[in-house]
Amino acid sequence: MLLCDIGNTSYHFLDESDEYKRSVGVFHPETIKEKVYYISVNSSVNSKLALLDNWIDLSSFVNRDSYYETMGIDRIVACEAVNNGIIIDAGSAITVDVVRESTFEGGFIYPGVNAMQKTYKDISPALDYAFNFSLNPNSLAKNSQDAISYGYLKLLYSEVLSHKLPIILTGGDADKLQALFINATINPHLLFNAMHKIIEKNL
């Protein structure tokens, strides 16, 4: 079964256990003749795929009434995979979504690691540090690296733990955040797991 998660820059495929990416700018989806089950946040790609009968948009099988109107389909589908948990998708932005008893309670969007590091650097070269994800979030900092790390991570840490739910990490920076959320589970295939769940339920 060929699954595809389409973002703004790439097609992310999973073919059984074979995982690979193709650039949105150069990949031609019509070259694939087998069935592809996909979700997409890319409106320009969506218009192309609507013309291809073998590309099946799984978003049409999701009840969006349980979510807010402008919420991305990738976040919605991830929530569909979870019964109880707080999902942290650590990519260009960090999205945090709370699901309790299979009901979406809400979420928030936080600056991604690279974006926030650049922000500090733009303020002053003296603040150009990598974040220390292993700091103690319950102790104020006593050096510059920990000071910017605490300023960035403490709010995220406190808000996530306040919901008292299992923490699920996904996205490119999930391994960095696991140093902060030591009891969290990393699931790099959370979206693909959710897509399988939707397919089994509806197709």
Short mmCIF file of C-alpha atoms in Angstrom, two decimals:
data_model
loop_
_atom_site.label_atom_id
_atom_site.label_comp_id
_atom_site.label_asym_id
_atom_site.label_seq_id
_atom_site.Cartn_x
_atom_site.Cartn_y
_atom_site.Cartn_z
CA MET A 1 0.00 0.00 0.00
CA LEU A 2 1.48 3.34 -1.08
CA LEU A 3 0.87 6.25 1.32
CA CYS A 4 1.89 9.87 0.80
CA ASP A 5 2.01 12.88 3.11
CA ILE A 6 2.39 16.03 1.00
CA GLY A 7 3.78 19.21 2.47
CA ASN A 8 4.82 22.52 0.97
CA THR A 9 8.18 21.25 -0.27
CA SER A 10 8.01 17.47 -0.59
CA TYR A 11 6.02 14.31 -1.19
CA HIS A 12 6.77 11.93 1.70
CA PHE A 13 6.05 8.34 0.65
CA LEU A 14 5.75 5.12 2.61
CA ASP A 15 5.56 1.92 0.55
CA GLU A 16 5.23 -0.87 3.11
CA SER A 17 8.59 -0.36 4.86
CA ASP A 18 10.27 1.70 2.13
CA GLU A 19 10.23 5.41 3.02
CA TYR A 20 11.38 8.19 0.67
CA LYS A 21 10.75 11.79 -0.35
CA ARG A 22 10.38 13.62 -3.67
CA SER A 23 10.57 17.36 -4.23
CA VAL A 24 7.29 19.13 -5.01
CA GLY A 25 9.09 21.26 -7.58
CA VAL A 26 10.28 18.40 -9.81
CA PHE A 27 8.15 15.33 -9.07
CA HIS A 28 5.37 14.40 -11.51
CA PRO A 29 2.60 12.49 -9.68
CA GLU A 30 1.09 11.20 -12.92
CA THR A 31 4.12 8.91 -13.31
CA ILE A 32 2.74 6.69 -10.53
CA LYS A 33 0.12 4.27 -11.85
CA GLU A 34 -0.76 2.36 -8.67
CA LYS A 35 -3.20 3.64 -6.06
CA VAL A 36 -1.80 6.29 -3.74
CA TYR A 37 -3.59 7.23 -0.52
CA TYR A 38 -2.59 10.73 0.50
CA ILE A 39 -3.14 13.82 2.57
CA SER A 40 -1.89 17.22 1.48
CA VAL A 41 -1.52 20.74 2.84
CA ASN A 42 -0.30 21.98 -0.56
CA SER A 43 -3.12 23.65 -2.52
CA SER A 44 -1.22 23.76 -5.82
CA VAL A 45 -0.51 20.02 -5.63
CA ASN A 46 -4.12 19.31 -4.68
CA SER A 47 -5.40 20.77 -7.95
CA LYS A 48 -3.11 18.42 -9.92
CA LEU A 49 -4.01 15.34 -7.92
CA ALA A 50 -7.74 15.98 -8.28
CA LEU A 51 -7.31 15.06 -11.96
CA LEU A 52 -5.70 11.67 -11.18
CA ASP A 53 -8.10 8.84 -10.37
CA ASN A 54 -5.47 6.68 -8.67
CA TRP A 55 -4.59 9.36 -6.09
CA ILE A 56 -7.12 9.06 -3.25
CA ASP A 57 -7.48 12.00 -0.88
CA LEU A 58 -8.03 10.64 2.63
CA SER A 59 -9.11 14.03 3.96
CA SER A 60 -12.56 13.37 2.48
CA PHE A 61 -13.02 10.57 5.05
CA VAL A 62 -12.29 12.77 8.07
CA ASN A 63 -15.05 14.53 10.00
CA ARG A 64 -13.72 18.09 10.12
CA ASP A 65 -16.59 19.22 12.34
CA SER A 66 -14.57 18.03 15.33
CA TYR A 67 -11.77 20.49 14.50
CA TYR A 68 -11.44 24.18 13.76
CA GLU A 69 -11.88 25.44 10.22
CA THR A 70 -8.30 26.48 9.43
CA MET A 71 -6.59 23.51 11.10
CA GLY A 72 -4.19 21.67 8.78
CA ILE A 73 -5.18 18.22 7.58
CA ASP A 74 -1.86 16.81 8.79
CA ARG A 75 -2.66 17.83 12.37
CA ILE A 76 -6.24 16.56 12.05
CA VAL A 77 -5.15 13.17 10.75
CA ALA A 78 -2.54 12.84 13.51
CA CYS A 79 -5.26 13.47 16.09
CA GLU A 80 -7.37 10.74 14.50
CA ALA A 81 -4.66 8.23 15.43
CA VAL A 82 -4.73 9.00 19.15
CA ASN A 83 -7.27 8.13 21.86
CA ASN A 84 -5.56 9.90 24.76
CA GLY A 85 -2.44 11.96 24.32
CA ILE A 86 -0.78 15.25 23.57
CA ILE A 87 0.83 15.29 20.14
CA ILE A 88 3.92 17.42 19.60
CA ASP A 89 4.93 17.70 15.95
CA ALA A 90 8.35 19.34 15.96
CA GLY A 91 9.05 20.67 12.50
CA SER A 92 9.43 24.17 11.01
CA ALA A 93 6.84 25.08 13.61
CA ILE A 94 5.97 23.06 16.70
CA THR A 95 2.30 22.14 16.80
CA VAL A 96 0.77 20.81 20.00
CA ASP A 97 -2.63 19.10 19.99
CA VAL A 98 -4.55 17.62 22.92
CA VAL A 99 -6.77 14.56 22.43
CA ARG A 100 -8.70 13.15 25.37
CA GLU A 101 -11.03 10.15 25.02
CA SER A 102 -10.77 10.46 21.22
CA THR A 103 -11.96 14.08 21.34
CA PHE A 104 -9.83 16.98 20.14
CA GLU A 105 -9.71 19.53 22.97
CA GLY A 106 -7.58 22.13 21.18
CA GLY A 107 -3.98 22.99 20.62
CA PHE A 108 -1.43 25.67 19.88
CA ILE A 109 1.44 26.51 17.54
CA TYR A 110 4.92 27.33 18.82
CA PRO A 111 8.02 28.52 16.93
CA GLY A 112 10.19 25.72 15.61
CA VAL A 113 13.71 25.15 16.95
CA ASN A 114 15.52 26.63 13.95
CA ALA A 115 13.16 29.61 13.72
CA MET A 116 13.62 30.51 17.37
CA GLN A 117 17.39 30.07 17.31
CA LYS A 118 17.49 32.46 14.35
CA THR A 119 15.35 34.94 16.28
CA TYR A 120 17.83 35.04 19.16
CA LYS A 121 20.75 35.35 16.74
CA ASP A 122 19.00 38.24 14.95
CA ILE A 123 18.61 40.06 18.27
CA SER A 124 22.33 39.80 18.99
CA PRO A 125 25.29 37.62 17.93
CA ALA A 126 25.91 37.20 21.66
CA LEU A 127 22.72 35.11 21.81
CA ASP A 128 23.76 32.75 19.00
CA TYR A 129 23.58 29.47 20.94
CA ALA A 130 22.13 26.06 20.26
CA PHE A 131 19.39 25.23 22.74
CA ASN A 132 20.22 23.03 25.72
CA PHE A 133 17.31 20.57 25.72
CA SER A 134 18.80 18.76 28.72
CA LEU A 135 18.48 21.74 31.06
CA ASN A 136 16.44 21.50 34.25
CA PRO A 137 13.20 23.33 33.37
CA ASN A 138 12.49 23.84 37.07
CA SER A 139 15.66 25.84 37.77
CA LEU A 140 16.41 29.33 36.53
CA ALA A 141 19.45 29.64 34.27
CA LYS A 142 22.91 30.86 35.29
CA ASN A 143 24.56 31.11 31.88
CA SER A 144 23.58 32.57 28.51
CA GLN A 145 22.94 29.31 26.70
CA ASP A 146 20.64 28.04 29.42
CA ALA A 147 18.98 31.46 29.70
CA ILE A 148 17.78 31.44 26.09
CA SER A 149 16.99 27.72 26.35
CA TYR A 150 14.87 28.25 29.46
CA GLY A 151 13.09 31.22 27.87
CA TYR A 152 12.15 29.10 24.86
CA LEU A 153 11.47 25.73 26.48
CA LYS A 154 9.91 26.46 29.87
CA LEU A 155 6.55 27.67 28.55
CA LEU A 156 6.29 24.72 26.18
CA TYR A 157 7.28 22.28 28.92
CA SER A 158 4.86 23.68 31.51
CA GLU A 159 1.90 23.85 29.14
CA VAL A 160 2.39 20.32 27.82
CA LEU A 161 2.76 18.76 31.28
CA SER A 162 -0.28 20.62 32.60
CA HIS A 163 -2.58 18.38 30.56
CA LYS A 164 -1.38 15.21 32.31
CA LEU A 165 -1.58 13.04 29.19
CA PRO A 166 0.88 10.71 27.46
CA ILE A 167 3.19 12.73 25.21
CA ILE A 168 3.76 11.66 21.61
CA LEU A 169 6.61 13.27 19.68
CA THR A 170 6.90 13.31 15.91
CA GLY A 171 8.60 15.47 13.28
CA GLY A 172 12.23 16.21 12.47
CA ASP A 173 13.17 17.63 15.88
CA ALA A 174 11.36 15.01 17.96
CA ASP A 175 14.63 13.52 19.21
CA LYS A 176 15.75 16.92 20.53
CA LEU A 177 12.53 17.39 22.49
CA GLN A 178 12.74 13.92 24.00
CA ALA A 179 15.65 15.17 26.08
CA LEU A 180 13.17 17.63 27.64
CA PHE A 181 10.13 15.32 27.75
CA ILE A 182 11.95 12.25 29.03
CA ASN A 183 8.82 10.09 29.33
CA ALA A 184 7.55 10.90 25.85
CA THR A 185 7.24 8.38 23.04
CA ILE A 186 8.69 9.15 19.61
CA ASN A 187 6.50 8.01 16.71
CA PRO A 188 8.04 9.11 13.39
CA HIS A 189 5.22 7.38 11.48
CA LEU A 190 2.29 8.81 13.42
CA LEU A 191 0.68 10.30 10.29
CA PHE A 192 1.11 7.12 8.29
CA ASN A 193 -0.34 5.08 11.17
CA ALA A 194 -3.34 7.39 11.18
CA MET A 195 -3.74 7.05 7.42
CA HIS A 196 -3.79 3.26 7.78
CA LYS A 197 -6.48 3.63 10.44
CA ILE A 198 -8.63 5.80 8.16
CA ILE A 199 -8.22 3.36 5.25
CA GLU A 200 -9.17 0.33 7.40
CA LYS A 201 -12.24 2.15 8.67
CA ASN A 202 -13.53 3.57 5.40
CA LEU A 203 -12.14 1.68 2.40
#
